Amino acid sequence: MGEHHRLPPGARIKVITASGSITVIGEERDDVEVEPERLHVGLSDDAHKLEIKSKSGSISVRCPLGTNVSAGTISGSVRLQGLLGTIKASTVSGNIEVEEAQGDVDARSVSGSLTIESCGGECSLNSKSGSIRVGSVGKAARAATISGSVQLGTEGRGDVEVKTISGSITVRVPEGRYPRARFRSLSGRMHCDCPQGADFEVRGHSLSGSMEIKGR
């Protein structure tokens, strides 16, 4: 059993460690459980954040459904499971995985991959050399990588912009939504197998990669 803490209404959880992985699980509960024990845990001065800090070692947090989360580590991975609110996550050398976010997702990694299963709000994703995969994003989405591929599923209720140097781009759109597709590339090509229209824009930028837009 870990330490238990009360979470003020509307407060965000902020988890920081230098060299370990971070796991945050949203579940049916009314408190926050933190493992291991004896970490630095406290409310910020404005009482808007419950801060959980460690210089090294992995951290596991269980929190109420829909909690807003910020998580950052240098050399570990970040796994955010269950239903959470808005999410901000960053790592230098690890992967970032998000199962379900009700709100916006902002995720950044230097060498790791980014996997977002479901985002109800907007997505802003950036990885230098890792791949990016989004199962479903409810609103606008921006994704950028240098050498990794990008696979993104959109609900068609916001514009999509994807930038890559050499990776491929795949965007999946729902039936009944008709995108206006724009693609700029030095040597890559675009293929769109769904009817185009003016419901939302899909913009792709690549030096040598291709872009494909598919129905789903």
Coordinates of C-alpha atoms in Angstrom, one line a residue:
M1 CA 0.0 0.0 0.0
G2 CA 1.2 3.5 -0.8
E3 CA 0.6 6.9 0.7
H4 CA -2.9 8.4 0.3
H5 CA -3.6 12.1 -0.3
R6 CA -6.7 14.1 -0.8
L7 CA -7.1 15.9 -4.1
P8 CA -8.8 19.4 -4.0
P9 CA -11.6 19.8 -6.5
G10 CA -10.2 21.0 -9.9
A11 CA -6.6 20.4 -8.8
R12 CA -4.0 18.9 -11.3
I13 CA -1.6 16.1 -10.4
K14 CA 2.0 16.9 -11.4
V15 CA 4.5 14.0 -11.3
I16 CA 8.2 14.6 -11.9
T17 CA 11.2 12.2 -11.7
A18 CA 14.7 12.4 -13.3
S19 CA 15.5 8.8 -14.1
G20 CA 12.5 6.6 -13.6
S21 CA 9.3 5.7 -15.3
I22 CA 5.9 7.2 -14.4
T23 CA 2.6 5.4 -14.3
V24 CA -0.7 7.2 -13.6
I25 CA -4.0 5.3 -13.5
G26 CA -7.4 7.0 -13.4
E27 CA -10.0 4.9 -11.6
E28 CA -13.1 4.9 -9.4
R29 CA -11.8 6.4 -6.2
D30 CA -11.9 9.7 -4.3
D31 CA -8.3 10.0 -3.2
V32 CA -4.8 9.7 -4.7
E33 CA -2.5 6.8 -3.9
V34 CA 1.2 7.2 -4.5
E35 CA 3.9 4.5 -4.6
P36 CA 6.6 4.2 -3.3
E37 CA 6.1 5.9 0.0
R38 CA 8.3 8.7 1.3
L39 CA 8.3 10.7 -1.9
H40 CA 8.0 14.5 -1.8
V41 CA 4.3 15.1 -2.1
G42 CA 2.6 18.4 -1.4
L43 CA 0.2 21.0 -2.7
S44 CA 1.5 24.0 -4.7
D45 CA 1.2 27.4 -3.1
D46 CA -2.0 28.2 -5.0
A47 CA -3.4 24.7 -4.1
H48 CA -4.1 24.0 -7.8
K49 CA -1.5 21.2 -8.1
L50 CA -0.7 18.1 -6.1
E51 CA 3.0 17.8 -6.8
I52 CA 4.8 14.4 -6.6
K53 CA 8.6 14.6 -7.0
S54 CA 11.5 12.2 -7.0
K55 CA 15.2 12.5 -8.0
S56 CA 15.3 8.9 -9.2
G57 CA 13.2 5.8 -9.3
S58 CA 9.8 5.0 -10.8
I59 CA 6.5 6.4 -9.5
S60 CA 3.1 4.9 -9.6
V61 CA 0.0 7.0 -9.0
R62 CA -3.7 6.1 -8.8
C63 CA -6.2 9.0 -9.0
P64 CA -9.9 9.7 -9.5
L65 CA -11.4 9.4 -13.0
G66 CA -11.1 12.6 -15.1
T67 CA -8.1 14.0 -13.1
N68 CA -5.9 16.5 -15.0
V69 CA -2.3 15.2 -15.1
S70 CA 1.2 16.6 -15.9
A71 CA 4.0 14.1 -16.0
G72 CA 7.7 14.5 -16.8
T73 CA 10.8 12.4 -16.7
I74 CA 14.2 12.4 -18.4
S75 CA 15.1 8.8 -19.0
G76 CA 12.0 6.8 -18.3
S77 CA 8.7 6.1 -20.0
V78 CA 5.3 7.7 -19.1
R79 CA 2.2 5.5 -19.1
L80 CA -1.2 7.2 -18.4
Q81 CA -4.0 4.6 -18.1
G82 CA -7.7 4.8 -17.5
L83 CA -9.9 7.8 -18.0
L84 CA -8.1 11.1 -17.3
G85 CA -8.8 14.8 -18.0
T86 CA -6.3 17.1 -19.8
I87 CA -2.8 15.7 -20.1
K88 CA 0.7 17.2 -20.4
A89 CA 3.6 14.6 -20.7
S90 CA 7.2 14.9 -21.6
T91 CA 10.3 12.6 -21.6
V92 CA 13.7 12.7 -23.3
S93 CA 14.4 9.0 -24.0
G94 CA 11.3 7.1 -23.1
N95 CA 8.0 6.4 -24.7
I96 CA 4.7 8.1 -23.8
E97 CA 1.4 6.1 -23.8
V98 CA -2.0 7.6 -23.1
E99 CA -5.1 5.4 -22.9
E100 CA -8.0 7.9 -22.7
A101 CA -8.1 11.7 -22.2
Q102 CA -11.3 13.6 -21.9
G103 CA -9.5 16.9 -22.7
D104 CA -6.5 18.1 -24.6
V105 CA -3.2 16.1 -24.8
D106 CA 0.2 17.7 -25.1
A107 CA 3.0 15.1 -25.4
R108 CA 6.7 15.5 -26.2
S109 CA 9.6 13.1 -26.5
V110 CA 13.1 13.4 -28.0
S111 CA 13.8 9.7 -28.9
G112 CA 10.7 7.9 -27.8
S113 CA 7.4 7.0 -29.5
L114 CA 4.0 8.6 -28.7
T115 CA 0.9 6.5 -28.5
I116 CA -2.5 8.2 -27.8
E117 CA -5.4 5.8 -27.9
S118 CA -8.2 8.3 -27.4
C119 CA -8.2 12.1 -27.0
G120 CA -11.5 14.0 -26.6
G121 CA -10.0 17.4 -27.1
E122 CA -7.0 18.8 -29.1
C123 CA -3.7 16.9 -29.6
S124 CA -0.3 18.5 -29.8
L125 CA 2.4 15.9 -30.3
N126 CA 6.1 16.2 -31.0
S127 CA 8.9 13.5 -31.2
K128 CA 12.3 13.9 -32.8
S129 CA 13.0 10.3 -33.9
G130 CA 10.1 8.3 -32.6
S131 CA 6.8 7.3 -34.3
I132 CA 3.5 8.9 -33.4
R133 CA 0.2 7.0 -33.3
V134 CA -3.2 8.4 -32.4
G135 CA -6.3 6.1 -32.4
S136 CA -8.8 8.9 -32.2
V137 CA -8.7 12.7 -31.7
G138 CA -11.9 14.6 -31.1
K139 CA -10.8 18.1 -32.2
A140 CA -7.8 19.7 -33.9
A141 CA -4.5 17.8 -34.0
R142 CA -0.8 18.8 -34.6
A143 CA 1.9 16.2 -34.9
A144 CA 5.6 16.6 -35.8
T145 CA 8.5 14.2 -36.0
I146 CA 11.8 14.1 -37.9
S147 CA 12.3 10.5 -38.9
G148 CA 9.3 8.7 -37.4
S149 CA 6.1 7.8 -39.1
V150 CA 2.7 9.3 -38.1
Q151 CA -0.6 7.4 -38.0
L152 CA -3.6 9.5 -36.9
G153 CA -7.3 8.9 -36.6
T154 CA -9.5 12.0 -36.5
E155 CA -13.2 12.4 -35.8
G156 CA -13.2 15.2 -38.4
R157 CA -14.2 18.0 -36.1
G158 CA -11.0 20.0 -36.2
D159 CA -8.1 20.6 -38.6
V160 CA -5.1 18.2 -38.8
E161 CA -1.5 19.2 -39.4
V162 CA 1.4 16.7 -39.6
K163 CA 5.0 17.5 -40.2
T164 CA 7.8 15.0 -40.8
I165 CA 11.2 15.0 -42.6
S166 CA 11.4 11.4 -43.9
G167 CA 8.6 9.5 -42.2
S168 CA 5.3 8.5 -43.8
I169 CA 1.9 10.0 -42.8
T170 CA -1.4 8.2 -42.6
V171 CA -4.6 10.0 -41.6
R172 CA -7.9 8.1 -41.1
V173 CA -11.2 10.0 -41.3
P174 CA -14.7 8.9 -40.3
E175 CA -17.4 8.1 -42.8
G176 CA -19.5 11.2 -43.6
R177 CA -16.7 13.7 -43.0
Y178 CA -15.0 15.2 -46.1
P179 CA -11.5 16.7 -45.7
R180 CA -9.8 19.3 -47.8
A181 CA -6.3 17.8 -48.2
R182 CA -3.1 19.7 -48.7
F183 CA 0.3 18.2 -49.0
R184 CA 3.7 19.8 -49.5
S185 CA 6.8 17.6 -50.2
L186 CA 10.0 17.6 -52.2
S187 CA 9.8 14.0 -53.3
G188 CA 6.8 12.4 -51.6
R189 CA 3.3 11.8 -52.9
M190 CA -0.2 12.1 -51.5
H191 CA -3.0 9.6 -52.0
C192 CA -6.5 10.2 -50.8
D193 CA -9.0 7.4 -51.1
C194 CA -12.0 9.2 -49.5
P195 CA -14.1 12.0 -51.1
Q196 CA -12.7 15.5 -50.4
G197 CA -14.8 18.5 -49.2
A198 CA -14.7 21.4 -46.8
D199 CA -15.6 19.9 -43.4
F200 CA -12.0 20.3 -42.1
E201 CA -8.4 20.5 -43.4
V202 CA -5.7 17.9 -43.5
R203 CA -2.3 19.5 -44.0
G204 CA 0.9 17.4 -44.5
H205 CA 4.5 18.6 -44.8
S206 CA 7.3 16.2 -45.6
L207 CA 10.7 16.3 -47.3
S208 CA 10.7 12.8 -48.7
G209 CA 7.8 11.0 -47.0
S210 CA 4.4 10.2 -48.5
M211 CA 0.9 11.0 -47.1
E212 CA -2.1 8.8 -47.3
I213 CA -5.7 9.7 -46.3
K214 CA -8.0 6.8 -45.7
G215 CA -11.7 6.4 -44.7
R216 CA -12.5 4.4 -41.6

